[in-house]
Short mmCIF file of C-alpha atoms in Angstrom, two decimals:
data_model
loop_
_atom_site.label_atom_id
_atom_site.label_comp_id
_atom_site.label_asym_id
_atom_site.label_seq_id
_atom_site.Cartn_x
_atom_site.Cartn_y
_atom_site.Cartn_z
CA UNK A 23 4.52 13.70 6.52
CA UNK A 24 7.11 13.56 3.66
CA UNK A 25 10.45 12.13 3.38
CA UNK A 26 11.94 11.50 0.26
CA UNK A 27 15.25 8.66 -0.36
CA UNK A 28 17.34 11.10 -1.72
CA UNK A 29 17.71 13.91 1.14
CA UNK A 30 21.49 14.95 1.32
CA UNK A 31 21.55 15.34 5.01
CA UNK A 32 23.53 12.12 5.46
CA UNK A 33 25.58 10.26 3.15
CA UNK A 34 24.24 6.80 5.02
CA UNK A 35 20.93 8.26 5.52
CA UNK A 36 21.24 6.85 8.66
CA UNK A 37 18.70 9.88 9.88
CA UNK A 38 16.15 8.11 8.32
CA UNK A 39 15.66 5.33 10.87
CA UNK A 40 15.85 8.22 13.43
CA UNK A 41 13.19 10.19 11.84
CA UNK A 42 10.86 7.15 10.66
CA UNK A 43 10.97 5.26 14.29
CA UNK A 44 11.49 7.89 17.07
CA UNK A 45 14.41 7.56 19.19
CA UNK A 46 16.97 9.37 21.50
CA UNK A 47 18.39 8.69 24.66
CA UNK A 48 14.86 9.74 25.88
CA UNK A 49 12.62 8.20 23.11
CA UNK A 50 10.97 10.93 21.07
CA UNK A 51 8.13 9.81 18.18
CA UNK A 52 9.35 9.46 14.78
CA UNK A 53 7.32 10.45 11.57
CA UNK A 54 5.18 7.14 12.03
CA UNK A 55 3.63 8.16 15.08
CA UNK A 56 3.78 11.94 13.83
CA UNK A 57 1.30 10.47 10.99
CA UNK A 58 -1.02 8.78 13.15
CA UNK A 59 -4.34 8.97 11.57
CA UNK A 60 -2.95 10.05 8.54
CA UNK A 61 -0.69 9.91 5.55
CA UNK A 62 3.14 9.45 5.76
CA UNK A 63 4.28 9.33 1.61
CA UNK A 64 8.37 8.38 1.14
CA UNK A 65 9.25 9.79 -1.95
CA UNK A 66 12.20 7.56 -4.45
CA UNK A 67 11.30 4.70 -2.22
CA UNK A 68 14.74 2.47 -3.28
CA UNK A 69 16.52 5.20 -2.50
CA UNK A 70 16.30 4.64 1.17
CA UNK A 71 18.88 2.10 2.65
CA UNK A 72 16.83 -1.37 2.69
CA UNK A 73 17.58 -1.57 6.57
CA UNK A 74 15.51 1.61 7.05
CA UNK A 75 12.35 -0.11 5.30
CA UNK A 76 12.47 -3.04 7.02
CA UNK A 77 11.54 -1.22 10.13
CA UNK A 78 8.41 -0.03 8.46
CA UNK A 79 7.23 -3.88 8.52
CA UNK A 80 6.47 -3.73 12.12
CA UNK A 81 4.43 -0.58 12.54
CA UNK A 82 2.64 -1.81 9.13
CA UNK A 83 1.33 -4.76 10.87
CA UNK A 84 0.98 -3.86 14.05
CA UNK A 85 -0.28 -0.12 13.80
CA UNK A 86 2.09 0.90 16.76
CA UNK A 87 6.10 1.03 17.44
CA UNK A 88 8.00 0.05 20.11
CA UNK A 89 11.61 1.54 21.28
CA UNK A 90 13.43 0.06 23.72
CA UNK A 91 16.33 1.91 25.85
CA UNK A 92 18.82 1.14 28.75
CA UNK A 93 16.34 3.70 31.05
CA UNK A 94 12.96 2.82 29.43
CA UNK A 95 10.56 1.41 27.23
CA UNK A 96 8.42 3.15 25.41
CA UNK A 97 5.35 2.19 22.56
CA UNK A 98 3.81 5.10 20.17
CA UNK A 99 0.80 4.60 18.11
CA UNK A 100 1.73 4.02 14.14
CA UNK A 101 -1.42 3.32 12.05
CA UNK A 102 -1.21 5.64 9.07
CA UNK A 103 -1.69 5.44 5.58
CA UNK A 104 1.74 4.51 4.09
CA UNK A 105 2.07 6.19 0.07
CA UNK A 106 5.47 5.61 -1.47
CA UNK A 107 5.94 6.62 -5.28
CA UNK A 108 9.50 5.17 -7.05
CA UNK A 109 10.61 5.64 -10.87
CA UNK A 110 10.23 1.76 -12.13
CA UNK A 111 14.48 1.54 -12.57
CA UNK A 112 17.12 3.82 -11.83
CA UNK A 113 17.20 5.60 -15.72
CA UNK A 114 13.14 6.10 -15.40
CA UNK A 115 12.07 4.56 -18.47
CA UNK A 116 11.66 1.23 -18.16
CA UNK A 117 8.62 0.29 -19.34
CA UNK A 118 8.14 3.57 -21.05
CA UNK A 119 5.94 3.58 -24.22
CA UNK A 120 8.38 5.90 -26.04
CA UNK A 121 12.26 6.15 -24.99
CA UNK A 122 14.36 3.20 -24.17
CA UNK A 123 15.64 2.35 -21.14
CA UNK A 124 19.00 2.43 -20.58
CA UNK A 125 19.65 0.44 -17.61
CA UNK A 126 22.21 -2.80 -18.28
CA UNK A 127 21.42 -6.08 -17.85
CA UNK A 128 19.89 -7.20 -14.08
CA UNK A 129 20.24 -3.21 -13.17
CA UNK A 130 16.37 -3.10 -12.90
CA UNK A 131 15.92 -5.88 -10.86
CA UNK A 132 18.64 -5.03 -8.95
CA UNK A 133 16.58 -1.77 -8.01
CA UNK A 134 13.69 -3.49 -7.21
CA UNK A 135 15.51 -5.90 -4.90
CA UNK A 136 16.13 -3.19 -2.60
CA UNK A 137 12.04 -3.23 -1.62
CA UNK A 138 11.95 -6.70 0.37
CA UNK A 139 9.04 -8.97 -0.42
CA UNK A 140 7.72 -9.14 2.86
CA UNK A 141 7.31 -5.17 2.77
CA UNK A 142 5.34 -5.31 -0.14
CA UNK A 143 3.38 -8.22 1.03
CA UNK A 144 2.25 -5.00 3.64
CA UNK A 145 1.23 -2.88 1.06
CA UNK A 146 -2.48 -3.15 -0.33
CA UNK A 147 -1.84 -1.29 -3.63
CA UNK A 148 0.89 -1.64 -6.13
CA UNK A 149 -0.07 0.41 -9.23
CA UNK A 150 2.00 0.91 -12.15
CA UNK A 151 1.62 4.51 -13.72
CA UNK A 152 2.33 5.12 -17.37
CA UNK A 153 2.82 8.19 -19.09
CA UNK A 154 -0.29 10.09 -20.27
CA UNK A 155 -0.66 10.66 -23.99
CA UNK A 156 -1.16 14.05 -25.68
CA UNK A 157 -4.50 12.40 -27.18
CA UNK A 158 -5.69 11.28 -23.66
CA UNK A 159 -4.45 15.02 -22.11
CA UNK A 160 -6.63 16.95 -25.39
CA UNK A 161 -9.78 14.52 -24.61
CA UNK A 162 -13.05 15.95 -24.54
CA UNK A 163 -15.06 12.71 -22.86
CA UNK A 164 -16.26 13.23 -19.32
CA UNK A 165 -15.00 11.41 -16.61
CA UNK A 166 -16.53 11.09 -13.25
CA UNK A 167 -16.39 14.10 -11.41
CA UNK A 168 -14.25 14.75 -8.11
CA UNK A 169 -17.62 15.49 -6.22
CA UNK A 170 -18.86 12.02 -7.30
CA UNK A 171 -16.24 10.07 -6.56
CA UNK A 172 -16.02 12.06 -2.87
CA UNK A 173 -19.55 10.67 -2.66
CA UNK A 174 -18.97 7.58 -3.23
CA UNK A 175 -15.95 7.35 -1.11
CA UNK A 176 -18.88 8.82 1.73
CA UNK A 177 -20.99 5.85 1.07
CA UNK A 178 -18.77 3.62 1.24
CA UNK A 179 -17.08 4.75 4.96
CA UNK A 180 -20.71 5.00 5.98
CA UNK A 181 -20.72 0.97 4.88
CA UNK A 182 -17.90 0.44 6.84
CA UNK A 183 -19.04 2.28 10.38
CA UNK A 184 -22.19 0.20 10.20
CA UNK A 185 -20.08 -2.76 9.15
CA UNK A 186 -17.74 -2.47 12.63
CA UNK A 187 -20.28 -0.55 14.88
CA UNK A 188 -19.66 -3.41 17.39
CA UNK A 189 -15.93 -2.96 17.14
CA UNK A 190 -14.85 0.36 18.64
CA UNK A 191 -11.26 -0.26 17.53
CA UNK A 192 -11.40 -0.88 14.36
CA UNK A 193 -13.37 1.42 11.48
CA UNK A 194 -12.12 0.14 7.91
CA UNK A 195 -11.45 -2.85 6.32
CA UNK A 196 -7.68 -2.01 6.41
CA UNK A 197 -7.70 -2.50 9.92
CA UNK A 198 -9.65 -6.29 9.85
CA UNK A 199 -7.86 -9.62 11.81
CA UNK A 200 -7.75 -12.38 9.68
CA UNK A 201 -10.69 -14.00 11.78
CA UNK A 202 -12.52 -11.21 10.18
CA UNK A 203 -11.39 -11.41 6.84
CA UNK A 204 -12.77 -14.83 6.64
CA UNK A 205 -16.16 -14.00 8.64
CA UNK A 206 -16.94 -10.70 5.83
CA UNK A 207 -14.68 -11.13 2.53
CA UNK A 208 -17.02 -14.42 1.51
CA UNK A 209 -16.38 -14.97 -2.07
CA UNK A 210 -18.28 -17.16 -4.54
CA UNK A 211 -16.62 -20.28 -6.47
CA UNK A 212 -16.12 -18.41 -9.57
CA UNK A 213 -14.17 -15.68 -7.04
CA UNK A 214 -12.19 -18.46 -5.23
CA UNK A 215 -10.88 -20.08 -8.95
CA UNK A 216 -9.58 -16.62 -10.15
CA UNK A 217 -8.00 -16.13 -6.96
CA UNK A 218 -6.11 -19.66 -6.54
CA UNK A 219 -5.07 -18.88 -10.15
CA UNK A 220 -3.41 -15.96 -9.50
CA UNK A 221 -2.21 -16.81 -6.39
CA UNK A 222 -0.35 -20.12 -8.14
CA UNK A 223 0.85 -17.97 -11.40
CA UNK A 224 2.10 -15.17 -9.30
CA UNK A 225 2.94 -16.58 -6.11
CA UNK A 226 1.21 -14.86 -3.56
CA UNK A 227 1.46 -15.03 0.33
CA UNK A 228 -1.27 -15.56 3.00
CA UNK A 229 -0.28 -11.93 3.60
CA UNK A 230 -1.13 -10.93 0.05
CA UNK A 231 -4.05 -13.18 0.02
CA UNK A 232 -5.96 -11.52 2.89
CA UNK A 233 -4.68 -7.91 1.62
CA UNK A 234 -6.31 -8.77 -1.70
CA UNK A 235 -9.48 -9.84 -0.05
CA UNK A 236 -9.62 -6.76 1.91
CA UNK A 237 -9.22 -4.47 -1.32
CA UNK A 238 -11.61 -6.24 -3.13
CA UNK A 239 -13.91 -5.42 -0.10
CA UNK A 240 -13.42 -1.62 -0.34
CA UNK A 241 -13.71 -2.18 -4.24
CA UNK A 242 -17.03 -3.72 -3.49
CA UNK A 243 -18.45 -0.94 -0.80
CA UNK A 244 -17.56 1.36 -3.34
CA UNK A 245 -19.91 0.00 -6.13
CA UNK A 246 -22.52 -0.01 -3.75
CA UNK A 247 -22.52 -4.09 -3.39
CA UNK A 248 -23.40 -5.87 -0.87
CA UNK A 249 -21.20 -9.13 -2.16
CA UNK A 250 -17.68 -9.49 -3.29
CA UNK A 251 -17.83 -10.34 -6.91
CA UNK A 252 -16.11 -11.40 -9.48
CA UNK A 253 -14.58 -8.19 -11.05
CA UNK A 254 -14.13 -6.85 -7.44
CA UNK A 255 -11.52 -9.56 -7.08
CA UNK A 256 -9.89 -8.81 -10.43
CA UNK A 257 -9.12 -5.20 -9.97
CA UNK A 258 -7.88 -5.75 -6.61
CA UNK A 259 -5.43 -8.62 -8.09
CA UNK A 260 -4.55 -6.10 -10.70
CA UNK A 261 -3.34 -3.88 -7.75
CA UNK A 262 -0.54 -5.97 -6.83
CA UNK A 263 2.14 -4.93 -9.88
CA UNK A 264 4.92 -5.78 -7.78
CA UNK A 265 3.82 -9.19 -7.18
CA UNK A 266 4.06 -10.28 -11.04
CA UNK A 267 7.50 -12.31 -11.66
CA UNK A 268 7.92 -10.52 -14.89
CA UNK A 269 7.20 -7.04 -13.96
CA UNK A 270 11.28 -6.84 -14.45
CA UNK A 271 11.84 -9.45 -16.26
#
């Protein structure tokens, strides 16, 4: 499912929360339960009104949505894989190896502002992408292959049925209680000082804190480890570009 923050339908885009939650004087499902089991990717992310994204925070959490109506009541399954892509201000090149932005002072983080912290607290992966260089385009070096990569991402899915075999409703690490977290993400002392670091210099929630253990989890089943180490952490820390103060400062 695709829905971009720029659609022209409606000057309020006021369709959005119609289209995202379900609705209707007899409550139809919206795209979140339409991507069940899948992928639901919102395109210019800022672009929707902040009131719309805020009712992503429930389904997020709670993998289902609930809409309430004078005649009924009604709940619709919601666990899908949220992707939402954004330029990093409104001119595009903030950030930008090359050009300038253009944005004036407190525009950018302005932008930004519209994405609440507690909605990014919900998602796992905040990556920054930069532009790719002719010289990096023209290289010759191999990289690992799609088919290897597919692989591993095999292997490591395998890890995770065996992992929750005894737990019928839940079959990734996404999808662990914080009971859980603390039961499989054990990390060793040299893990638990990097994190407390970051977590003091950027400021991190319980939310975040969990998230990041559950990453570095994944990271981990897909290097074939049995324990959460070290770099596993890091990289999944490094995920979180949204949670650095100065990422628009």
């Amino acid at each position: 499912m695709i829905l971009c923050g720029k659609c022209p339908k409606s000057p309020d885009y006021s369709h959005h929360l119609l289209y995202l939650t379900g609705g209707g004087s007899y409550p139809q499902p919206g795209e979140i339960s339409l991507a069940h089991n899948g992928v639901l990717f919102l395109d210019e992310l800022p672009e929707f009104k902040r009131s719309v994204l805020e009712v992503m925070r429930q389904p997020l959490e709670e993998r289902k949505v609930s809409i309430s109506r004078a005649k009924m009541a009604v709940e619709y399954p919601a666990n899908f894989m949220l992707i939402a892509s954004m330029n990093p201000c409104p001119c595009g090149y903030y950030n930008h190896p090359e050009k300038d932005c253009v944005c004036g002072p407190g525009v950018v983080q302005k932008y930004l502002n519209k994405i609440s912290g507690p909605l990014l607290d919900r998602i796992d992966l905040h990556v920054e992408v930069t532009p790719v260089s002719f010289e990096q385009i023209s290289s010759t070096r191999k990289s690992e292959s799609s088919r290897q990569i597919r692989e591993r991402v095999i292997r490591a899915r395998e890890r995770q049925t065996e992992r929750f075999k005894n737990r019928r409703e839940i079959y990734s690490n996404a999808m662990m209680t914080p009971e859980m977290v603390k039961q499989i993400c054990i990390i060793e002392d040299a893990g638990k000082m990097l994190l407390q670091k970051a977590m003091e210099r950027i400021g991190l929630s319980a939310r975040a804190y969990d998230r990041i253990l559950k990453v570095s989890r994944t990271i981990a089943d897909l290097a074939d480890s049995d324990d959460i180490k070290v770099e596993h952490l890091a990289e999944a820390i490094h995920y979180r570009s949204l949670d650095r103060e100065n990422w628009a400062g």
